């Protein structure tokens, strides 16, 4: 069982920490637990986890402090697990380098799906000539996009958005992150412009509202390519 994914759970509330750890262990993951930011920094350096589950309200420092320290030298995926549920909390954490954000209380199935997705996202970073996932394929050489083997004709901007999301599969990208990547600079109409482009992409992909889809709209926060 040496190839089990290692997950560091950083959470000071005993019952939540125990519940999350038991859930992960029963699904085959190897779990380490930290209750404080200082302890978590040491553990992430010595155990080199494949994924980190991070609470924001820690006794010695804010979870965002841990995240910023971690991001100085690692891209280990981080899922925030927090009671803070405003759009600003989510955007701040994602902009600081979190991959995903789950608010408490949460469902076990949803949590495990996000864990799998975040673990896969690491592999999604590998550069290749082709992207393939659940019937969506992108050929980077010819810049062609196919949905279930049917070519989808995207504008240059739409293509750039799709590629950026695909290269970050499983990760929630904030409006700001996407706008910076695609247009290089934010301006007053940027979010509206992004939403219009995104609506066109989803329509061209044949996405129906409320149905499971390639691109998930995280309301008021950003978008995520489903992994
Ligand atoms: Ca806490």
PDB file of N, CA and C in Angstrom, residues 10 34-44 54 58-67 69:
ATOM      1  N   UNK A  10      -5.634  19.770   8.366  1.00  0.00           N
ATOM      2  CA  UNK A  10      -5.293  20.819   9.327  1.00  0.00           C
ATOM      3  C   UNK A  10      -6.595  21.394   9.876  1.00  0.00           C
ATOM      4  N   UNK A  34      -2.964  17.847  11.788  1.00  0.00           N
ATOM      5  CA  UNK A  34      -2.326  18.954  12.501  1.00  0.00           C
ATOM      6  C   UNK A  34      -3.428  19.846  13.046  1.00  0.00           C
ATOM      7  N   UNK A  35      -3.162  20.455  14.202  1.00  0.00           N
ATOM      8  CA  UNK A  35      -4.195  21.290  14.818  1.00  0.00           C
ATOM      9  C   UNK A  35      -3.824  22.771  14.827  1.00  0.00           C
ATOM     10  N   UNK A  36      -2.575  23.045  14.513  1.00  0.00           N
ATOM     11  CA  UNK A  36      -2.106  24.429  14.528  1.00  0.00           C
ATOM     12  C   UNK A  36      -1.318  24.720  13.255  1.00  0.00           C
ATOM     13  N   UNK A  37      -1.247  25.992  12.919  1.00  0.00           N
ATOM     14  CA  UNK A  37      -0.536  26.429  11.724  1.00  0.00           C
ATOM     15  C   UNK A  37       0.946  26.063  11.782  1.00  0.00           C
ATOM     16  N   UNK A  38       1.596  26.319  12.932  1.00  0.00           N
ATOM     17  CA  UNK A  38       3.031  26.051  13.069  1.00  0.00           C
ATOM     18  C   UNK A  38       3.324  24.561  12.879  1.00  0.00           C
ATOM     19  N   UNK A  39       2.495  23.752  13.520  1.00  0.00           N
ATOM     20  CA  UNK A  39       2.630  22.292  13.415  1.00  0.00           C
ATOM     21  C   UNK A  39       2.410  21.849  11.967  1.00  0.00           C
ATOM     22  N   UNK A  40       1.433  22.454  11.310  1.00  0.00           N
ATOM     23  CA  UNK A  40       1.083  22.091   9.933  1.00  0.00           C
ATOM     24  C   UNK A  40       2.240  22.386   8.977  1.00  0.00           C
ATOM     25  N   UNK A  41       2.934  23.504   9.191  1.00  0.00           N
ATOM     26  CA  UNK A  41       4.063  23.853   8.316  1.00  0.00           C
ATOM     27  C   UNK A  41       5.185  22.830   8.447  1.00  0.00           C
ATOM     28  N   UNK A  42       5.434  22.399   9.672  1.00  0.00           N
ATOM     29  CA  UNK A  42       6.476  21.381   9.882  1.00  0.00           C
ATOM     30  C   UNK A  42       6.055  20.057   9.246  1.00  0.00           C
ATOM     31  N   UNK A  43       4.796  19.689   9.463  1.00  0.00           N
ATOM     32  CA  UNK A  43       4.333  18.398   8.947  1.00  0.00           C
ATOM     33  C   UNK A  43       4.299  18.374   7.420  1.00  0.00           C
ATOM     34  N   UNK A  44       3.913  19.483   6.809  1.00  0.00           N
ATOM     35  CA  UNK A  44       3.859  19.474   5.343  1.00  0.00           C
ATOM     36  C   UNK A  44       5.267  19.377   4.759  1.00  0.00           C
ATOM     37  N   UNK A  54      -7.543  22.177   4.596  1.00  0.00           N
ATOM     38  CA  UNK A  54      -7.178  23.277   5.501  1.00  0.00           C
ATOM     39  C   UNK A  54      -8.383  24.042   6.042  1.00  0.00           C
ATOM     40  N   UNK A  58      -7.683  28.764  12.725  1.00  0.00           N
ATOM     41  CA  UNK A  58      -6.764  27.973  13.538  1.00  0.00           C
ATOM     42  C   UNK A  58      -6.336  28.783  14.754  1.00  0.00           C
ATOM     43  N   UNK A  59      -5.948  28.110  15.842  1.00  0.00           N
ATOM     44  CA  UNK A  59      -5.683  28.833  17.096  1.00  0.00           C
ATOM     45  C   UNK A  59      -4.484  29.777  17.059  1.00  0.00           C
ATOM     46  N   UNK A  60      -3.426  29.434  16.311  1.00  0.00           N
ATOM     47  CA  UNK A  60      -2.229  30.291  16.369  1.00  0.00           C
ATOM     48  C   UNK A  60      -2.090  31.254  15.201  1.00  0.00           C
ATOM     49  N   UNK A  61      -2.784  31.002  14.093  1.00  0.00           N
ATOM     50  CA  UNK A  61      -2.696  31.899  12.938  1.00  0.00           C
ATOM     51  C   UNK A  61      -3.865  31.601  12.008  1.00  0.00           C
ATOM     52  N   UNK A  62      -4.133  32.518  11.091  1.00  0.00           N
ATOM     53  CA  UNK A  62      -5.182  32.265  10.128  1.00  0.00           C
ATOM     54  C   UNK A  62      -4.695  31.226   9.115  1.00  0.00           C
ATOM     55  N   UNK A  63      -5.621  30.383   8.652  1.00  0.00           N
ATOM     56  CA  UNK A  63      -5.263  29.368   7.660  1.00  0.00           C
ATOM     57  C   UNK A  63      -4.657  29.979   6.403  1.00  0.00           C
ATOM     58  N   UNK A  64      -5.060  31.207   6.077  1.00  0.00           N
ATOM     59  CA  UNK A  64      -4.512  31.871   4.885  1.00  0.00           C
ATOM     60  C   UNK A  64      -3.010  32.128   5.040  1.00  0.00           C
ATOM     61  N   UNK A  65      -2.583  32.342   6.282  1.00  0.00           N
ATOM     62  CA  UNK A  65      -1.146  32.527   6.546  1.00  0.00           C
ATOM     63  C   UNK A  65      -0.398  31.249   6.173  1.00  0.00           C
ATOM     64  N   UNK A  66      -0.944  30.115   6.607  1.00  0.00           N
ATOM     65  CA  UNK A  66      -0.341  28.824   6.254  1.00  0.00           C
ATOM     66  C   UNK A  66      -0.261  28.671   4.735  1.00  0.00           C
ATOM     67  N   UNK A  67      -1.376  28.991   4.079  1.00  0.00           N
ATOM     68  CA  UNK A  67      -1.463  28.830   2.626  1.00  0.00           C
ATOM     69  C   UNK A  67      -0.390  29.663   1.912  1.00  0.00           C
ATOM     70  N   UNK A  69       2.438  30.778   3.153  1.00  0.00           N
ATOM     71  CA  UNK A  69       3.757  30.204   3.442  1.00  0.00           C
ATOM     72  C   UNK A  69       4.009  28.981   2.570  1.00  0.00           C
TER      73      UNK A  69
END
